[in-house]
Amino acid sequence: MSPTPSVDSPSTGDGAEPPQTPEDRVPEPRTAKNPFVAVVHDKVMRAPLFWSAVGRLPLYLISVSMVVFTASRGLSYFSAGLLLSGYSLGGAALAPFVARAVDRYGQPPVLLITGAVYPVALIGFVAADPEAVALQLVCVVVAGAAMPPISGCIRSLWSAPGNTERVGLSLEAVLGEVFVIGGPLLFSLVLIWGGAGSALVVGAVLTSVGAIGFAATRASRDRKVAPVTGKRDPLGALRSPALVRLLVLLLVAGCATGAYSVAVPAFVETHGSAGDIGMVFGVWGVGGILGGIWYGSRTLRRPSETVFAWGLLALAGASALVLAAWDNWSMGVALVVLGLLQSPVTALSYELISRTAREGYVTEAYTWAITVSVGGSAIGSQLGGLGLGAYGTSAPFLGAVVGMLVVAALAFGARRLFAAPAEPEASAGPAATAEPAAAVTSPA
């Protein structure tokens, strides 16, 4: 569109604008070629993105620190497992309801409350008497339940109208891999000057700071809350059949990939030494980062639900590569391929969650996805351990291949259910040419 001439600009008399000289032309604004660069420089989303990274970096630091801290106090690994399970179950059981409060009352109040309770509960766990296992269990359950819902909040912001949803959710998949690698590294860094208890306190404080900083951002404060008419549905986000079907897929996929957390370390130790486990898992994470960056920089030419189904089928093929690995080098290559495919599929699942979520329940929908994925991974780890003990590493790897094939088949069968709603056809007449009004509220 050409610039509008000023009132004192010369006219040609026939309504056409006079030709512009090179000096008169206004240069076109330069835009970032890389979508990720544009997202990072977005003035509205830049602050939430930063604070969400601060608050979620300690995710895996907390889990590792809790086990090491408990063992360092002379308690058994059974007690360590019990406390870690209590922490995980506290979050899994109550996180969706915390997220529902976000959808109802807004992000800042919930983030501020959980950002205050979470560190107090974890510091109470560190300060408790080593013999008071019941008190420690209460502290970790409260901490798990009060974990600030930063992931659901940032993903619901990316899904809001006007934001680059696909690139933002691809960045979420990349950050997930960064947290997997960065959490244990942060734990090792803290151990240089302190113990596992110090690492727990640092992780709790960072999470709290991230949640409070996120709540103070303009994007979080301005996020519209869907008006409540009558009583809230007790099923909440689970009233959507499409979302429930998607959650079933994520549960089965979590079972398939959860087997790797047991089988890969056993394979690496069998074909080398335990010291190689971190390196092999590290290259898996690097593959995930590269895959997420590649996907976010591309434009989809086919519907997301179709690409999602084909991506799951490709993941089944990558799982077969893992099954065929014969040493640690081939296992590393197979896991890189798995990671390259896993991040795009994860980003696509985020898009489908946003699409299938009911209005007013977007944050809760994302949190249910986290809950079923973690639960599926726990189930897969248990089943993988049983298969590993009975038949060796080939059993859990084969189970992962079968699981991913099942998930891909389910995804192909649900494509119509996951499809985006058809755009309403414009009616004939002058009104059809008018531009649609901008959305006033977000889907949530």
mmCIF file with all atom_site columns, N, CA and C in Angstrom, residues 177 180-181 256-261 264-265 278-290 315 322 331-332 334-343:
data_model
loop_
_atom_site.group_PDB
_atom_site.id
_atom_site.type_symbol
_atom_site.label_atom_id
_atom_site.label_alt_id
_atom_site.label_comp_id
_atom_site.label_asym_id
_atom_site.label_entity_id
_atom_site.label_seq_id
_atom_site.pdbx_PDB_ins_code
_atom_site.Cartn_x
_atom_site.Cartn_y
_atom_site.Cartn_z
_atom_site.occupancy
_atom_site.B_iso_or_equiv
_atom_site.pdbx_formal_charge
_atom_site.auth_seq_id
_atom_site.auth_comp_id
_atom_site.auth_asym_id
_atom_site.auth_atom_id
_atom_site.pdbx_PDB_model_num
ATOM 1   N N  . GLU A 1 177 ? 13.833 -28.971 26.296 1.00 0.00 ? 177 GLU A N  1
ATOM 2   C CA . GLU A 1 177 ? 15.103 -29.700 26.191 1.00 0.00 ? 177 GLU A CA 1
ATOM 3   C C  . GLU A 1 177 ? 16.217 -28.958 26.924 1.00 0.00 ? 177 GLU A C  1
ATOM 4   N N  . VAL A 1 180 ? 15.985 -29.734 30.573 1.00 0.00 ? 180 VAL A N  1
ATOM 5   C CA . VAL A 1 180 ? 16.461 -31.087 30.880 1.00 0.00 ? 180 VAL A CA 1
ATOM 6   C C  . VAL A 1 180 ? 17.978 -31.095 31.034 1.00 0.00 ? 180 VAL A C  1
ATOM 7   N N  . ILE A 1 181 ? 18.660 -30.347 30.157 1.00 0.00 ? 181 ILE A N  1
ATOM 8   C CA . ILE A 1 181 ? 20.127 -30.290 30.208 1.00 0.00 ? 181 ILE A CA 1
ATOM 9   C C  . ILE A 1 181 ? 20.596 -29.314 31.288 1.00 0.00 ? 181 ILE A C  1
ATOM 10  N N  . ALA A 1 256 ? 5.505  -44.812 26.227 1.00 0.00 ? 256 ALA A N  1
ATOM 11  C CA . ALA A 1 256 ? 6.514  -45.293 25.283 1.00 0.00 ? 256 ALA A CA 1
ATOM 12  C C  . ALA A 1 256 ? 7.873  -44.658 25.549 1.00 0.00 ? 256 ALA A C  1
ATOM 13  N N  . THR A 1 257 ? 7.889  -43.342 25.719 1.00 0.00 ? 257 THR A N  1
ATOM 14  C CA . THR A 1 257 ? 9.176  -42.668 25.928 1.00 0.00 ? 257 THR A CA 1
ATOM 15  C C  . THR A 1 257 ? 9.691  -42.845 27.349 1.00 0.00 ? 257 THR A C  1
ATOM 16  N N  . GLY A 1 258 ? 8.783  -43.100 28.315 1.00 0.00 ? 258 GLY A N  1
ATOM 17  C CA . GLY A 1 258 ? 9.231  -43.303 29.695 1.00 0.00 ? 258 GLY A CA 1
ATOM 18  C C  . GLY A 1 258 ? 10.123 -44.513 29.843 1.00 0.00 ? 258 GLY A C  1
ATOM 19  N N  . ALA A 1 259 ? 9.948  -45.490 28.962 1.00 0.00 ? 259 ALA A N  1
ATOM 20  C CA . ALA A 1 259 ? 10.795 -46.688 29.017 1.00 0.00 ? 259 ALA A CA 1
ATOM 21  C C  . ALA A 1 259 ? 12.259 -46.344 28.794 1.00 0.00 ? 259 ALA A C  1
ATOM 22  N N  . TYR A 1 260 ? 12.521 -45.256 28.063 1.00 0.00 ? 260 TYR A N  1
ATOM 23  C CA . TYR A 1 260 ? 13.913 -44.885 27.770 1.00 0.00 ? 260 TYR A CA 1
ATOM 24  C C  . TYR A 1 260 ? 14.666 -44.461 29.032 1.00 0.00 ? 260 TYR A C  1
ATOM 25  N N  . SER A 1 261 ? 13.962 -43.883 30.010 1.00 0.00 ? 261 SER A N  1
ATOM 26  C CA . SER A 1 261 ? 14.649 -43.400 31.208 1.00 0.00 ? 261 SER A CA 1
ATOM 27  C C  . SER A 1 261 ? 15.283 -44.542 31.992 1.00 0.00 ? 261 SER A C  1
ATOM 28  N N  . VAL A 1 264 ? 17.787 -46.801 28.507 1.00 0.00 ? 264 VAL A N  1
ATOM 29  C CA . VAL A 1 264 ? 18.983 -46.172 27.931 1.00 0.00 ? 264 VAL A CA 1
ATOM 30  C C  . VAL A 1 264 ? 20.167 -46.220 28.906 1.00 0.00 ? 264 VAL A C  1
ATOM 31  N N  . PRO A 1 265 ? 20.005 -45.841 30.197 1.00 0.00 ? 265 PRO A N  1
ATOM 32  C CA . PRO A 1 265 ? 21.150 -45.967 31.110 1.00 0.00 ? 265 PRO A CA 1
ATOM 33  C C  . PRO A 1 265 ? 21.677 -47.401 31.212 1.00 0.00 ? 265 PRO A C  1
ATOM 34  N N  . GLY A 1 278 ? 25.428 -39.535 30.958 1.00 0.00 ? 278 GLY A N  1
ATOM 35  C CA . GLY A 1 278 ? 25.131 -38.112 30.806 1.00 0.00 ? 278 GLY A CA 1
ATOM 36  C C  . GLY A 1 278 ? 25.377 -37.623 29.400 1.00 0.00 ? 278 GLY A C  1
ATOM 37  N N  . MET A 1 279 ? 26.468 -38.094 28.773 1.00 0.00 ? 279 MET A N  1
ATOM 38  C CA . MET A 1 279 ? 26.779 -37.660 27.420 1.00 0.00 ? 279 MET A CA 1
ATOM 39  C C  . MET A 1 279 ? 25.711 -38.132 26.431 1.00 0.00 ? 279 MET A C  1
ATOM 40  N N  . VAL A 1 280 ? 25.268 -39.390 26.579 1.00 0.00 ? 280 VAL A N  1
ATOM 41  C CA . VAL A 1 280 ? 24.278 -39.932 25.649 1.00 0.00 ? 280 VAL A CA 1
ATOM 42  C C  . VAL A 1 280 ? 22.948 -39.198 25.797 1.00 0.00 ? 280 VAL A C  1
ATOM 43  N N  . PHE A 1 281 ? 22.521 -38.949 27.030 1.00 0.00 ? 281 PHE A N  1
ATOM 44  C CA . PHE A 1 281 ? 21.295 -38.177 27.230 1.00 0.00 ? 281 PHE A CA 1
ATOM 45  C C  . PHE A 1 281 ? 21.465 -36.738 26.740 1.00 0.00 ? 281 PHE A C  1
ATOM 46  N N  . GLY A 1 282 ? 22.683 -36.210 26.858 1.00 0.00 ? 282 GLY A N  1
ATOM 47  C CA . GLY A 1 282 ? 22.945 -34.846 26.398 1.00 0.00 ? 282 GLY A CA 1
ATOM 48  C C  . GLY A 1 282 ? 22.747 -34.693 24.902 1.00 0.00 ? 282 GLY A C  1
ATOM 49  N N  . VAL A 1 283 ? 23.238 -35.668 24.112 1.00 0.00 ? 283 VAL A N  1
ATOM 50  C CA . VAL A 1 283 ? 23.070 -35.554 22.658 1.00 0.00 ? 283 VAL A CA 1
ATOM 51  C C  . VAL A 1 283 ? 21.605 -35.703 22.282 1.00 0.00 ? 283 VAL A C  1
ATOM 52  N N  . TRP A 1 284 ? 20.841 -36.464 23.063 1.00 0.00 ? 284 TRP A N  1
ATOM 53  C CA . TRP A 1 284 ? 19.396 -36.546 22.835 1.00 0.00 ? 284 TRP A CA 1
ATOM 54  C C  . TRP A 1 284 ? 18.771 -35.157 22.988 1.00 0.00 ? 284 TRP A C  1
ATOM 55  N N  . GLY A 1 285 ? 19.159 -34.447 24.045 1.00 0.00 ? 285 GLY A N  1
ATOM 56  C CA . GLY A 1 285 ? 18.638 -33.108 24.258 1.00 0.00 ? 285 GLY A CA 1
ATOM 57  C C  . GLY A 1 285 ? 19.056 -32.134 23.170 1.00 0.00 ? 285 GLY A C  1
ATOM 58  N N  . VAL A 1 286 ? 20.305 -32.249 22.697 1.00 0.00 ? 286 VAL A N  1
ATOM 59  C CA . VAL A 1 286 ? 20.780 -31.383 21.612 1.00 0.00 ? 286 VAL A CA 1
ATOM 60  C C  . VAL A 1 286 ? 19.958 -31.627 20.355 1.00 0.00 ? 286 VAL A C  1
ATOM 61  N N  . GLY A 1 287 ? 19.671 -32.903 20.067 1.00 0.00 ? 287 GLY A N  1
ATOM 62  C CA . GLY A 1 287 ? 18.826 -33.212 18.922 1.00 0.00 ? 287 GLY A CA 1
ATOM 63  C C  . GLY A 1 287 ? 17.461 -32.567 19.054 1.00 0.00 ? 287 GLY A C  1
ATOM 64  N N  . GLY A 1 288 ? 16.895 -32.581 20.270 1.00 0.00 ? 288 GLY A N  1
ATOM 65  C CA . GLY A 1 288 ? 15.607 -31.947 20.489 1.00 0.00 ? 288 GLY A CA 1
ATOM 66  C C  . GLY A 1 288 ? 15.647 -30.446 20.273 1.00 0.00 ? 288 GLY A C  1
ATOM 67  N N  . ILE A 1 289 ? 16.715 -29.803 20.718 1.00 0.00 ? 289 ILE A N  1
ATOM 68  C CA . ILE A 1 289 ? 16.851 -28.354 20.520 1.00 0.00 ? 289 ILE A CA 1
ATOM 69  C C  . ILE A 1 289 ? 16.921 -28.019 19.034 1.00 0.00 ? 289 ILE A C  1
ATOM 70  N N  . LEU A 1 290 ? 17.742 -28.746 18.296 1.00 0.00 ? 290 LEU A N  1
ATOM 71  C CA . LEU A 1 290 ? 17.877 -28.489 16.862 1.00 0.00 ? 290 LEU A CA 1
ATOM 72  C C  . LEU A 1 290 ? 16.567 -28.748 16.121 1.00 0.00 ? 290 LEU A C  1
ATOM 73  N N  . LEU A 1 315 ? 8.319  -40.837 14.514 1.00 0.00 ? 315 LEU A N  1
ATOM 74  C CA . LEU A 1 315 ? 8.899  -41.150 15.824 1.00 0.00 ? 315 LEU A CA 1
ATOM 75  C C  . LEU A 1 315 ? 8.956  -42.658 16.058 1.00 0.00 ? 315 LEU A C  1
ATOM 76  N N  . VAL A 1 322 ? 16.531 -46.813 17.595 1.00 0.00 ? 322 VAL A N  1
ATOM 77  C CA . VAL A 1 322 ? 17.049 -47.029 18.950 1.00 0.00 ? 322 VAL A CA 1
ATOM 78  C C  . VAL A 1 322 ? 17.116 -48.529 19.250 1.00 0.00 ? 322 VAL A C  1
ATOM 79  N N  . MET A 1 331 ? 23.785 -45.708 19.501 1.00 0.00 ? 331 MET A N  1
ATOM 80  C CA . MET A 1 331 ? 22.692 -45.260 20.356 1.00 0.00 ? 331 MET A CA 1
ATOM 81  C C  . MET A 1 331 ? 22.617 -43.734 20.373 1.00 0.00 ? 331 MET A C  1
ATOM 82  N N  . GLY A 1 332 ? 23.776 -43.069 20.453 1.00 0.00 ? 332 GLY A N  1
ATOM 83  C CA . GLY A 1 332 ? 23.788 -41.605 20.425 1.00 0.00 ? 332 GLY A CA 1
ATOM 84  C C  . GLY A 1 332 ? 23.204 -41.059 19.139 1.00 0.00 ? 332 GLY A C  1
ATOM 85  N N  . ALA A 1 334 ? 21.055 -42.578 17.131 1.00 0.00 ? 334 ALA A N  1
ATOM 86  C CA . ALA A 1 334 ? 19.614 -42.859 17.116 1.00 0.00 ? 334 ALA A CA 1
ATOM 87  C C  . ALA A 1 334 ? 18.851 -41.870 17.998 1.00 0.00 ? 334 ALA A C  1
ATOM 88  N N  . LEU A 1 335 ? 19.425 -41.523 19.145 1.00 0.00 ? 335 LEU A N  1
ATOM 89  C CA . LEU A 1 335 ? 18.746 -40.583 20.043 1.00 0.00 ? 335 LEU A CA 1
ATOM 90  C C  . LEU A 1 335 ? 18.747 -39.166 19.482 1.00 0.00 ? 335 LEU A C  1
ATOM 91  N N  . VAL A 1 336 ? 19.782 -38.793 18.739 1.00 0.00 ? 336 VAL A N  1
ATOM 92  C CA . VAL A 1 336 ? 19.769 -37.492 18.076 1.00 0.00 ? 336 VAL A CA 1
ATOM 93  C C  . VAL A 1 336 ? 18.613 -37.418 17.086 1.00 0.00 ? 336 VAL A C  1
ATOM 94  N N  . VAL A 1 337 ? 18.439 -38.487 16.287 1.00 0.00 ? 337 VAL A N  1
ATOM 95  C CA . VAL A 1 337 ? 17.329 -38.536 15.327 1.00 0.00 ? 337 VAL A CA 1
ATOM 96  C C  . VAL A 1 337 ? 15.997 -38.483 16.072 1.00 0.00 ? 337 VAL A C  1
ATOM 97  N N  . LEU A 1 338 ? 15.908 -39.215 17.167 1.00 0.00 ? 338 LEU A N  1
ATOM 98  C CA . LEU A 1 338 ? 14.684 -39.210 17.971 1.00 0.00 ? 338 LEU A CA 1
ATOM 99  C C  . LEU A 1 338 ? 14.384 -37.799 18.478 1.00 0.00 ? 338 LEU A C  1
ATOM 100 N N  . GLY A 1 339 ? 15.413 -37.110 18.976 1.00 0.00 ? 339 GLY A N  1
ATOM 101 C CA . GLY A 1 339 ? 15.220 -35.752 19.464 1.00 0.00 ? 339 GLY A CA 1
ATOM 102 C C  . GLY A 1 339 ? 14.831 -34.782 18.362 1.00 0.00 ? 339 GLY A C  1
ATOM 103 N N  . LEU A 1 340 ? 15.444 -34.934 17.182 1.00 0.00 ? 340 LEU A N  1
ATOM 104 C CA . LEU A 1 340 ? 15.106 -34.061 16.057 1.00 0.00 ? 340 LEU A CA 1
ATOM 105 C C  . LEU A 1 340 ? 13.634 -34.132 15.710 1.00 0.00 ? 340 LEU A C  1
ATOM 106 N N  . LEU A 1 341 ? 13.040 -35.318 15.844 1.00 0.00 ? 341 LEU A N  1
ATOM 107 C CA . LEU A 1 341 ? 11.624 -35.495 15.518 1.00 0.00 ? 341 LEU A CA 1
ATOM 108 C C  . LEU A 1 341 ? 10.725 -35.190 16.705 1.00 0.00 ? 341 LEU A C  1
ATOM 109 N N  . GLN A 1 342 ? 11.222 -35.403 17.905 1.00 0.00 ? 342 GLN A N  1
ATOM 110 C CA . GLN A 1 342 ? 10.394 -35.294 19.103 1.00 0.00 ? 342 GLN A CA 1
ATOM 111 C C  . GLN A 1 342 ? 9.946  -33.854 19.366 1.00 0.00 ? 342 GLN A C  1
ATOM 112 N N  . SER A 1 343 ? 10.842 -32.897 19.207 1.00 0.00 ? 343 SER A N  1
ATOM 113 C CA . SER A 1 343 ? 10.476 -31.507 19.496 1.00 0.00 ? 343 SER A CA 1
ATOM 114 C C  . SER A 1 343 ? 9.398  -30.979 18.564 1.00 0.00 ? 343 SER A C  1
#
